[in-house]
């Protein structure tokens, strides 16, 4: 008889083999350079990078790296403490104030990641008397955060305002209700209909929370986010977001909102209370990023120009994309093996892209997801478009 330790490890191996067989295994690509519009792969190839969340192109920038070095020199490498014991420095308070000012909220609390912000936001604020009404395609961290909370759960069909209204009616007898949505859904680049959501929230007396990981820094006229895009600044109760994408790209997250909410999270939110403070290097660099973004919309404007150009040209070549305006551009290939083959061919042609297929996206909706950056030059985008055209022709995928 095999012993339980052996069966444990052989069981894991079997599951890993199955993932490989089903094409669901996620290998890690190793870069030998900074993050940027161009990266170097481990084997020394230069690739144009079209799959980072580096929307404003800040991840590999010298001045951001220098701001983090300056903060390290001033505040040291780390705190060896949670925030409330001896892990809060002036740079953390300054960053919390800067985020609040940028988003138009009263106060902000920092976390080690947006995953923690979402994981720790519900349980301290809501209990079994309350209802959380969540978009069916919300990010995994929202789903996990809701699971940790005793509130009643209601799920509305993705981006479906009629179903949201039905769920609000179903939750009518609950004390407090909160509607929760990603501001932007990263698989499709879909922007949540926040104007309508706020209207429904007002009608049914609900609060609204948005996850702005794919919006903070570049959505809206001055980059404040989806609430600015939909002209509902001041009408959103809770905003969560990341420092690990557009706002510099290192790591870190935040929750922002009314001061009572933030004060309660500081007292009760478990990922905040029981986890180390954000490194001062990240806090200092994020502060420098927010200062830059508050004084100029240049990067945000360049990103949107790049996005409009790419969306127009990729359709002209003969590819089908999901319509929209967000820098996430899903180029639809529909068939999973085709998407894999296409991404592999693009890699050979010097373009880094990721293919997505079931179960990450619905069956028959396989795609490569392009993510534009302010760092992309027009020449780089033209090179990428040429590669799309060549690979598309070779695989017989063009409509034209
Ligand atoms: C919508 C959304 N929420 C939360 C997260 C988690 O962000 P972080 O990397 O800061 O934990 C992500 C990142 O993938 C995301 O896309």
Tab-separated table of C-alpha atoms and ligand atoms in Angstrom:
chain	number	residue	atom	x	y	z
A	1	UNK	CA	0.000	0.000	0.000
A	2	UNK	CA	1.411	3.443	-0.905
A	3	UNK	CA	1.805	5.808	2.010
A	4	UNK	CA	-0.237	9.043	2.211
A	5	UNK	CA	2.820	11.238	1.691
A	6	UNK	CA	3.569	9.510	-1.627
A	7	UNK	CA	-0.034	9.779	-2.813
A	8	UNK	CA	-0.067	13.481	-1.895
A	9	UNK	CA	2.919	14.259	-4.131
A	10	UNK	CA	1.881	11.911	-6.958
A	11	UNK	CA	-1.599	13.477	-6.887
A	12	UNK	CA	-0.085	16.928	-7.344
A	13	UNK	CA	2.061	15.662	-10.215
A	14	UNK	CA	-0.994	14.134	-11.893
A	15	UNK	CA	-2.918	17.414	-11.678
A	16	UNK	CA	0.073	19.352	-13.054
A	17	UNK	CA	0.354	16.888	-15.948
A	18	UNK	CA	-3.368	17.330	-16.648
A	19	UNK	CA	-2.965	21.114	-16.745
A	20	UNK	CA	-0.152	20.679	-19.306
A	21	UNK	CA	-2.238	18.234	-21.381
A	22	UNK	CA	-5.204	20.637	-21.390
A	23	UNK	CA	-2.965	23.554	-22.428
A	24	UNK	CA	-3.810	25.361	-19.172
A	25	UNK	CA	-0.332	25.291	-17.620
A	26	UNK	CA	1.124	28.766	-17.217
A	27	UNK	CA	4.844	28.864	-17.916
A	28	UNK	CA	6.730	31.970	-16.742
A	29	UNK	CA	8.519	34.069	-19.306
A	30	UNK	CA	11.858	35.244	-17.959
A	31	UNK	CA	12.976	38.760	-18.859
A	32	UNK	CA	16.613	39.795	-18.643
A	33	UNK	CA	15.893	43.531	-18.781
A	34	UNK	CA	13.765	46.218	-17.187
A	35	UNK	CA	10.074	46.265	-17.965
A	36	UNK	CA	9.256	48.536	-20.907
A	37	UNK	CA	7.939	48.947	-24.430
A	38	UNK	CA	10.920	46.818	-25.427
A	39	UNK	CA	12.228	44.015	-23.262
A	40	UNK	CA	15.002	41.469	-23.573
A	41	UNK	CA	14.201	37.813	-23.151
A	42	UNK	CA	16.434	35.469	-21.202
A	43	UNK	CA	17.947	34.194	-24.458
A	44	UNK	CA	18.951	37.725	-25.490
A	45	UNK	CA	16.139	38.497	-27.971
A	46	UNK	CA	14.672	41.979	-28.098
A	47	UNK	CA	10.870	41.947	-28.096
A	48	UNK	CA	8.238	44.649	-28.303
A	49	UNK	CA	6.116	44.109	-25.231
A	50	UNK	CA	2.359	44.234	-25.796
A	51	UNK	CA	1.190	42.393	-22.669
A	52	UNK	CA	2.230	44.402	-19.612
A	53	UNK	CA	-0.118	46.475	-17.444
A	54	UNK	CA	2.481	49.204	-17.901
A	55	UNK	CA	-0.168	51.618	-19.201
A	56	UNK	CA	1.756	54.826	-18.586
A	57	UNK	CA	5.148	53.280	-19.356
A	58	UNK	CA	6.511	54.075	-15.895
A	59	UNK	CA	7.686	50.636	-14.740
A	60	UNK	CA	11.196	50.818	-16.160
A	61	UNK	CA	11.638	54.592	-16.138
A	62	UNK	CA	14.822	56.065	-14.748
A	63	UNK	CA	13.144	58.883	-12.793
A	64	UNK	CA	10.775	56.454	-11.062
A	65	UNK	CA	13.665	54.142	-10.142
A	66	UNK	CA	15.581	57.196	-8.878
A	67	UNK	CA	12.614	58.296	-6.731
A	68	UNK	CA	12.586	54.838	-5.149
A	69	UNK	CA	16.360	55.034	-4.514
A	70	UNK	CA	15.935	58.485	-2.940
A	71	UNK	CA	13.174	57.145	-0.680
A	72	UNK	CA	15.320	54.153	0.283
A	73	UNK	CA	18.194	56.465	1.189
A	74	UNK	CA	15.965	58.677	3.296
A	75	UNK	CA	13.692	56.076	4.913
A	76	UNK	CA	15.756	52.877	4.696
A	77	UNK	CA	15.043	49.528	3.107
A	78	UNK	CA	12.138	48.347	5.216
A	79	UNK	CA	10.304	48.675	8.512
A	80	UNK	CA	10.170	45.135	9.917
A	81	UNK	CA	6.777	46.024	11.315
A	82	UNK	CA	3.102	46.247	10.589
A	83	UNK	CA	1.781	49.786	10.232
A	84	UNK	CA	0.262	50.231	13.685
A	85	UNK	CA	3.209	49.015	15.753
A	86	UNK	CA	6.186	50.915	14.329
A	87	UNK	CA	5.745	50.708	10.538
A	88	UNK	CA	4.265	54.088	9.588
A	89	UNK	CA	6.582	56.750	8.183
A	90	UNK	CA	5.850	60.235	6.911
A	91	UNK	CA	6.169	58.920	3.352
A	92	UNK	CA	3.240	56.511	3.929
A	93	UNK	CA	1.025	59.302	5.269
A	94	UNK	CA	2.056	61.582	2.382
A	95	UNK	CA	1.214	58.893	-0.159
A	96	UNK	CA	-2.184	58.238	1.450
A	97	UNK	CA	-2.970	61.951	1.270
A	98	UNK	CA	-1.756	62.185	-2.340
A	99	UNK	CA	-3.939	59.240	-3.435
A	100	UNK	CA	-6.990	60.771	-1.697
A	101	UNK	CA	-6.377	64.096	-3.420
A	102	UNK	CA	-5.880	62.412	-6.792
A	103	UNK	CA	-9.089	60.361	-6.510
A	104	UNK	CA	-11.211	63.049	-4.843
A	105	UNK	CA	-11.788	61.102	-1.615
A	106	UNK	CA	-11.347	61.893	2.092
A	107	UNK	CA	-8.755	59.313	3.105
A	108	UNK	CA	-6.792	56.290	1.902
A	109	UNK	CA	-5.222	53.195	3.465
A	110	UNK	CA	-2.253	51.399	1.885
A	111	UNK	CA	-1.865	47.638	1.502
A	112	UNK	CA	0.897	45.376	0.191
A	113	UNK	CA	-1.266	44.655	-2.885
A	114	UNK	CA	-4.688	45.440	-4.321
A	115	UNK	CA	-5.425	41.750	-3.751
A	116	UNK	CA	-5.139	42.505	-0.027
A	117	UNK	CA	-7.155	45.728	-0.333
A	118	UNK	CA	-10.047	43.769	-1.885
A	119	UNK	CA	-9.512	40.824	0.450
A	120	UNK	CA	-9.718	43.039	3.528
A	121	UNK	CA	-12.425	45.542	2.666
A	122	UNK	CA	-15.722	43.693	3.176
A	123	UNK	CA	-15.439	41.793	6.450
A	124	UNK	CA	-14.785	44.845	8.670
A	125	UNK	CA	-17.629	46.894	7.134
A	126	UNK	CA	-20.503	44.454	6.518
A	127	UNK	CA	-22.138	41.555	8.360
A	128	UNK	CA	-25.080	39.156	8.028
A	129	UNK	CA	-27.551	42.054	8.096
A	130	UNK	CA	-26.071	43.476	4.887
A	131	UNK	CA	-25.893	42.586	1.175
A	132	UNK	CA	-23.030	42.661	-1.309
A	133	UNK	CA	-24.159	42.831	-4.929
A	134	UNK	CA	-21.293	41.902	-7.222
A	135	UNK	CA	-20.741	41.790	-11.012
A	136	UNK	CA	-20.328	38.155	-12.133
A	137	UNK	CA	-16.965	38.887	-13.738
A	138	UNK	CA	-15.374	40.780	-10.863
A	139	UNK	CA	-11.712	40.111	-10.113
A	140	UNK	CA	-10.749	37.036	-8.082
A	141	UNK	CA	-9.639	39.200	-5.142
A	142	UNK	CA	-13.130	40.725	-4.851
A	143	UNK	CA	-14.664	37.261	-4.953
A	144	UNK	CA	-12.291	36.076	-2.213
A	145	UNK	CA	-12.922	39.197	-0.122
A	146	UNK	CA	-16.693	38.649	-0.309
A	147	UNK	CA	-16.242	35.014	0.743
A	148	UNK	CA	-14.518	36.178	3.932
A	149	UNK	CA	-17.515	38.308	4.904
A	150	UNK	CA	-20.827	37.180	6.423
A	151	UNK	CA	-23.006	39.503	4.329
A	152	UNK	CA	-25.611	37.990	1.975
A	153	UNK	CA	-24.232	37.637	-1.555
A	154	UNK	CA	-26.028	38.647	-4.723
A	155	UNK	CA	-24.450	38.334	-8.162
A	156	UNK	CA	-25.621	40.210	-11.235
A	157	UNK	CA	-24.922	39.145	-14.823
A	158	UNK	CA	-21.831	40.898	-16.141
A	159	UNK	CA	-22.448	44.567	-16.921
A	160	UNK	CA	-26.232	43.901	-17.035
A	161	UNK	CA	-28.056	46.843	-15.456
A	162	UNK	CA	-31.484	45.172	-15.619
A	163	UNK	CA	-30.142	42.228	-13.637
A	164	UNK	CA	-28.397	44.581	-11.198
A	165	UNK	CA	-31.778	46.216	-10.549
A	166	UNK	CA	-33.382	42.782	-9.964
A	167	UNK	CA	-30.664	41.920	-7.453
A	168	UNK	CA	-31.106	45.265	-5.685
A	169	UNK	CA	-34.811	44.457	-5.366
A	170	UNK	CA	-34.009	40.948	-4.089
A	171	UNK	CA	-31.747	42.513	-1.436
A	172	UNK	CA	-34.349	45.111	-0.416
A	173	UNK	CA	-34.771	43.860	3.166
A	174	UNK	CA	-31.062	44.097	3.979
A	175	UNK	CA	-29.742	46.900	6.206
A	176	UNK	CA	-26.877	48.126	4.026
A	177	UNK	CA	-26.342	47.197	0.383
A	178	UNK	CA	-23.183	47.728	-1.621
A	179	UNK	CA	-22.786	47.321	-5.381
A	180	UNK	CA	-19.269	46.154	-6.284
A	181	UNK	CA	-17.704	46.271	-9.726
A	182	UNK	CA	-14.351	46.396	-11.461
A	183	UNK	CA	-14.111	49.908	-12.939
A	184	UNK	CA	-12.593	48.276	-16.012
A	185	UNK	CA	-12.712	44.532	-16.730
A	186	UNK	CA	-9.271	43.514	-17.886
A	187	UNK	CA	-10.175	40.603	-20.175
A	188	UNK	CA	-12.322	42.694	-22.550
A	189	UNK	CA	-11.359	46.269	-21.658
A	190	UNK	CA	-15.039	46.814	-20.803
A	191	UNK	CA	-15.691	49.966	-18.810
A	192	UNK	CA	-18.331	49.571	-16.086
A	193	UNK	CA	-21.460	51.693	-16.616
A	194	UNK	CA	-20.820	53.728	-13.496
A	195	UNK	CA	-23.268	56.482	-14.377
A	196	UNK	CA	-26.109	53.932	-14.480
A	197	UNK	CA	-24.792	52.049	-11.464
A	198	UNK	CA	-24.758	55.273	-9.415
A	199	UNK	CA	-28.318	56.040	-10.563
A	200	UNK	CA	-29.505	52.586	-9.435
A	201	UNK	CA	-27.580	52.916	-6.172
A	202	UNK	CA	-29.361	56.207	-5.474
A	203	UNK	CA	-32.745	54.709	-6.344
A	204	UNK	CA	-32.288	51.712	-4.017
A	205	UNK	CA	-30.206	53.349	-1.269
A	206	UNK	CA	-27.063	51.318	-1.965
A	207	UNK	CA	-23.387	52.143	-1.638
A	208	UNK	CA	-20.972	51.715	-4.592
A	209	UNK	CA	-17.460	50.253	-4.637
A	210	UNK	CA	-15.134	50.115	-7.666
A	211	UNK	CA	-11.833	48.343	-8.264
A	212	UNK	CA	-9.700	50.727	-10.298
A	213	UNK	CA	-6.661	48.537	-10.986
A	214	UNK	CA	-7.045	48.995	-14.763
A	215	UNK	CA	-8.133	52.643	-14.594
A	216	UNK	CA	-6.268	54.711	-11.978
A	217	UNK	CA	-3.836	57.087	-13.658
A	218	UNK	CA	-5.310	57.120	-17.152
A	219	UNK	CA	-9.105	56.792	-17.385
A	220	UNK	CA	-11.017	60.058	-17.459
A	221	UNK	CA	-9.937	63.471	-18.747
A	222	UNK	CA	-7.194	63.890	-16.156
A	223	UNK	CA	-6.563	60.205	-15.443
A	224	UNK	CA	-8.412	60.006	-12.110
A	225	UNK	CA	-10.203	56.851	-13.143
A	226	UNK	CA	-13.515	55.385	-14.212
A	227	UNK	CA	-15.426	57.721	-11.884
A	228	UNK	CA	-13.966	60.669	-13.778
A	229	UNK	CA	-14.623	58.952	-17.128
A	230	UNK	CA	-18.318	58.673	-16.193
A	231	UNK	CA	-18.497	61.995	-14.402
A	232	UNK	CA	-19.433	60.546	-11.013
A	233	UNK	CA	-16.505	61.799	-8.909
A	234	UNK	CA	-17.718	62.167	-5.318
A	235	UNK	CA	-20.503	59.599	-5.806
A	236	UNK	CA	-18.425	56.449	-5.264
A	237	UNK	CA	-18.178	55.239	-1.672
A	238	UNK	CA	-15.141	52.961	-1.869
A	239	UNK	CA	-12.319	52.827	-4.421
A	240	UNK	CA	-9.667	50.119	-4.414
A	241	UNK	CA	-6.647	50.179	-6.682
A	242	UNK	CA	-3.078	49.089	-7.279
A	243	UNK	CA	0.318	50.741	-7.381
A	244	UNK	CA	1.481	47.748	-9.420
A	245	UNK	CA	0.170	48.689	-12.868
A	246	UNK	CA	-0.100	52.216	-14.322
A	247	UNK	CA	1.049	54.015	-11.157
A	248	UNK	CA	4.650	52.802	-11.304
A	249	UNK	CA	4.280	49.041	-11.546
A	250	UNK	CA	6.177	47.798	-8.474
A	251	UNK	CA	3.503	46.561	-6.090
A	252	UNK	CA	1.140	47.812	-3.435
A	253	UNK	CA	-2.542	48.600	-3.230
A	254	UNK	CA	-4.976	50.936	-1.558
A	255	UNK	CA	-8.545	51.516	-0.455
A	256	UNK	CA	-9.874	55.042	-0.583
A	257	UNK	CA	-13.140	56.609	0.555
A	258	UNK	CA	-14.871	58.357	3.446
A	259	UNK	CA	-12.750	58.858	6.553
A	260	UNK	CA	-14.991	56.626	8.730
A	261	UNK	CA	-14.484	53.732	6.310
A	262	UNK	CA	-10.707	54.136	6.223
A	263	UNK	CA	-10.482	54.533	10.003
A	264	UNK	CA	-12.464	51.315	10.486
A	265	UNK	CA	-10.232	49.451	8.004
A	266	UNK	CA	-7.131	50.591	9.923
A	267	UNK	CA	-8.679	49.071	13.069
A	268	UNK	CA	-10.099	45.868	11.633
A	269	UNK	CA	-8.851	44.963	8.147
A	270	UNK	CA	-6.847	41.775	8.530
A	271	UNK	CA	-4.392	42.089	5.595
A	272	UNK	CA	-3.504	45.566	6.972
A	273	UNK	CA	-3.237	44.570	10.629
A	274	UNK	CA	-1.370	41.318	10.140
A	275	UNK	CA	1.008	42.085	7.266
A	276	UNK	CA	4.155	44.161	6.878
A	277	UNK	CA	4.078	47.801	5.846
A	278	UNK	CA	4.613	48.833	2.212
A	279	UNK	CA	8.350	49.327	1.504
A	280	UNK	CA	9.337	53.017	1.687
A	281	UNK	CA	10.986	52.780	-1.758
A	282	UNK	CA	7.575	52.000	-3.280
A	283	UNK	CA	5.772	54.643	-1.244
A	284	UNK	CA	8.325	57.306	-2.283
A	285	UNK	CA	8.273	56.374	-5.970
A	286	UNK	CA	4.453	56.218	-6.034
A	287	UNK	CA	4.354	59.681	-4.496
A	288	UNK	CA	6.649	61.002	-7.261
A	289	UNK	CA	4.417	59.327	-9.884
A	290	UNK	CA	1.256	60.939	-8.482
A	291	UNK	CA	2.952	64.348	-8.399
A	292	UNK	CA	3.879	63.967	-12.074
A	293	UNK	CA	0.408	62.753	-13.090
A	294	UNK	CA	-1.270	65.574	-11.171
A	295	UNK	CA	0.756	68.206	-13.019
A	296	UNK	CA	0.404	66.888	-16.583
A	297	UNK	CA	-1.855	64.614	-18.627
A	298	UNK	CA	0.860	64.038	-21.244
A	299	UNK	CA	1.324	60.323	-20.554
A	300	UNK	CA	-2.399	59.668	-20.302
A	301	UNK	CA	-2.957	61.529	-23.580
A	302	UNK	CA	-0.191	59.609	-25.357
A	303	UNK	CA	-1.635	56.313	-24.132
A	304	UNK	CA	-5.062	57.174	-25.536
A	305	UNK	CA	-3.535	58.301	-28.857
A	306	UNK	CA	-1.640	55.012	-29.094
A	307	UNK	CA	-4.799	53.095	-28.239
A	308	UNK	CA	-6.937	54.868	-30.852
A	309	UNK	CA	-4.236	54.358	-33.519
A	310	UNK	CA	-3.785	50.657	-32.747
A	311	UNK	CA	-7.529	49.971	-32.587
A	312	UNK	CA	-8.080	51.673	-35.936
A	313	UNK	CA	-5.145	50.020	-37.716
A	314	UNK	CA	-5.664	46.490	-36.424
A	315	UNK	CA	-9.235	46.568	-37.760
A	316	UNK	CA	-8.061	48.039	-41.065
A	317	UNK	CA	-5.676	45.075	-41.470
A	318	UNK	CA	-8.639	42.735	-41.105
A	319	UNK	CA	-8.710	41.518	-37.501
A	320	UNK	CA	-11.807	41.494	-35.305
A	321	UNK	CA	-11.475	43.290	-31.975
A	322	UNK	CA	-13.844	43.869	-29.097
A	323	UNK	CA	-15.020	47.436	-29.640
A	324	UNK	CA	-14.158	50.064	-27.068
A	325	UNK	CA	-11.705	52.774	-26.079
A	326	UNK	CA	-9.599	51.138	-23.377
A	327	UNK	CA	-5.900	50.271	-23.929
A	328	UNK	CA	-6.770	46.611	-23.393
A	329	UNK	CA	-7.525	45.458	-26.950
A	330	UNK	CA	-8.782	41.885	-27.278
A	331	UNK	CA	-7.933	40.670	-30.799
A	332	UNK	CA	-10.434	37.872	-31.347
A	333	UNK	CA	-9.179	34.601	-32.845
A	334	UNK	CA	-12.031	32.478	-31.357
A	335	UNK	CA	-10.203	29.131	-31.503
A	336	UNK	CA	-7.825	28.164	-28.643
A	337	UNK	CA	-5.131	26.334	-30.673
A	338	UNK	CA	-5.152	29.181	-33.226
A	339	UNK	CA	-4.632	31.729	-30.435
A	340	UNK	CA	-1.701	29.718	-29.084
A	341	UNK	CA	-0.176	29.286	-32.536
A	342	UNK	CA	-0.650	32.968	-33.280
A	343	UNK	CA	1.032	34.128	-30.035
A	344	UNK	CA	3.944	31.744	-30.707
A	345	UNK	CA	4.388	33.100	-34.250
A	346	UNK	CA	4.266	36.685	-32.981
A	347	UNK	CA	7.012	35.801	-30.502
A	348	UNK	CA	9.143	34.564	-33.407
A	349	UNK	CA	8.430	37.872	-35.134
A	350	UNK	CA	9.633	39.784	-32.063
A	351	UNK	CA	6.331	40.650	-30.340
A	352	UNK	CA	5.419	39.578	-26.824
A	353	UNK	CA	1.698	38.864	-26.451
A	354	UNK	CA	-0.485	36.576	-24.418
A	355	UNK	CA	-3.170	34.234	-25.700
A	356	UNK	CA	-6.305	33.614	-23.619
A	357	UNK	CA	-8.732	30.766	-24.036
A	358	UNK	CA	-11.342	28.764	-22.098
A	359	UNK	CA	-11.721	28.677	-19.091
A	360	UNK	CA	-10.061	32.112	-18.707
A	361	UNK	CA	-12.487	33.502	-21.326
A	362	UNK	CA	-15.778	31.890	-22.501
A	363	UNK	CA	-15.620	28.888	-24.855
A	364	UNK	CA	-15.187	29.994	-28.495
A	365	UNK	CA	-13.873	33.433	-27.451
A	366	UNK	CA	-10.116	32.707	-27.656
A	367	UNK	CA	-8.014	35.772	-28.279
A	368	UNK	CA	-4.705	37.507	-27.927
A	369	UNK	CA	-4.894	40.462	-25.582
A	370	UNK	CA	-2.936	43.534	-26.596
A	371	UNK	CA	-2.191	46.150	-23.955
A	372	UNK	CA	-1.072	49.554	-25.155
A	373	UNK	CA	1.360	51.744	-23.255
A	374	UNK	CA	2.280	55.426	-23.382
A	375	UNK	CA	5.857	54.167	-23.812
A	376	UNK	CA	5.136	52.611	-27.225
A	377	UNK	CA	6.456	54.724	-30.091
A	378	UNK	CA	4.544	54.990	-33.370
A	379	UNK	CA	7.412	53.066	-35.032
A	380	UNK	CA	7.049	50.211	-32.514
A	381	UNK	CA	3.304	50.067	-33.051
A	382	UNK	CA	3.827	49.951	-36.825
A	383	UNK	CA	6.293	47.064	-36.403
A	384	UNK	CA	3.739	45.227	-34.253
A	385	UNK	CA	0.956	45.864	-36.792
A	386	UNK	CA	3.170	44.529	-39.602
A	387	UNK	CA	3.844	41.384	-37.570
A	388	UNK	CA	0.082	41.003	-36.954
A	389	UNK	CA	-0.528	41.288	-40.683
A	390	UNK	CA	2.170	38.746	-41.535
A	391	UNK	CA	1.129	36.185	-38.903
A	392	UNK	CA	-2.545	36.775	-39.779
A	393	UNK	CA	-1.905	36.134	-43.452
A	394	UNK	CA	0.172	33.023	-42.755
A	395	UNK	CA	-2.568	31.563	-40.563
A	396	UNK	CA	-5.407	32.666	-42.865
A	397	UNK	CA	-7.043	34.876	-40.236
A	398	UNK	CA	-7.583	38.178	-42.044
A	399	UNK	CA	-11.058	39.305	-43.089
A	400	UNK	CA	-9.688	41.503	-45.900
B	1	LIG	C1	-9.099	44.104	-11.346
B	1	LIG	C2	-7.934	43.726	-10.482
B	1	LIG	N1	-8.062	43.806	-9.147
B	1	LIG	C3	-7.047	43.484	-8.318
B	1	LIG	C4	-5.839	43.036	-8.819
B	1	LIG	C5	-4.729	42.710	-7.875
B	1	LIG	O1	-3.756	43.718	-7.918
B	1	LIG	P1	-2.383	43.563	-7.167
B	1	LIG	O2	-1.417	43.049	-8.166
B	1	LIG	O3	-2.012	44.938	-6.667
B	1	LIG	O4	-2.596	42.607	-6.054
B	1	LIG	C6	-5.654	42.941	-10.193
B	1	LIG	C7	-4.376	42.448	-10.740
B	1	LIG	O5	-4.306	41.541	-11.510
B	1	LIG	C8	-6.737	43.281	-11.056
B	1	LIG	O6	-6.610	43.173	-12.382
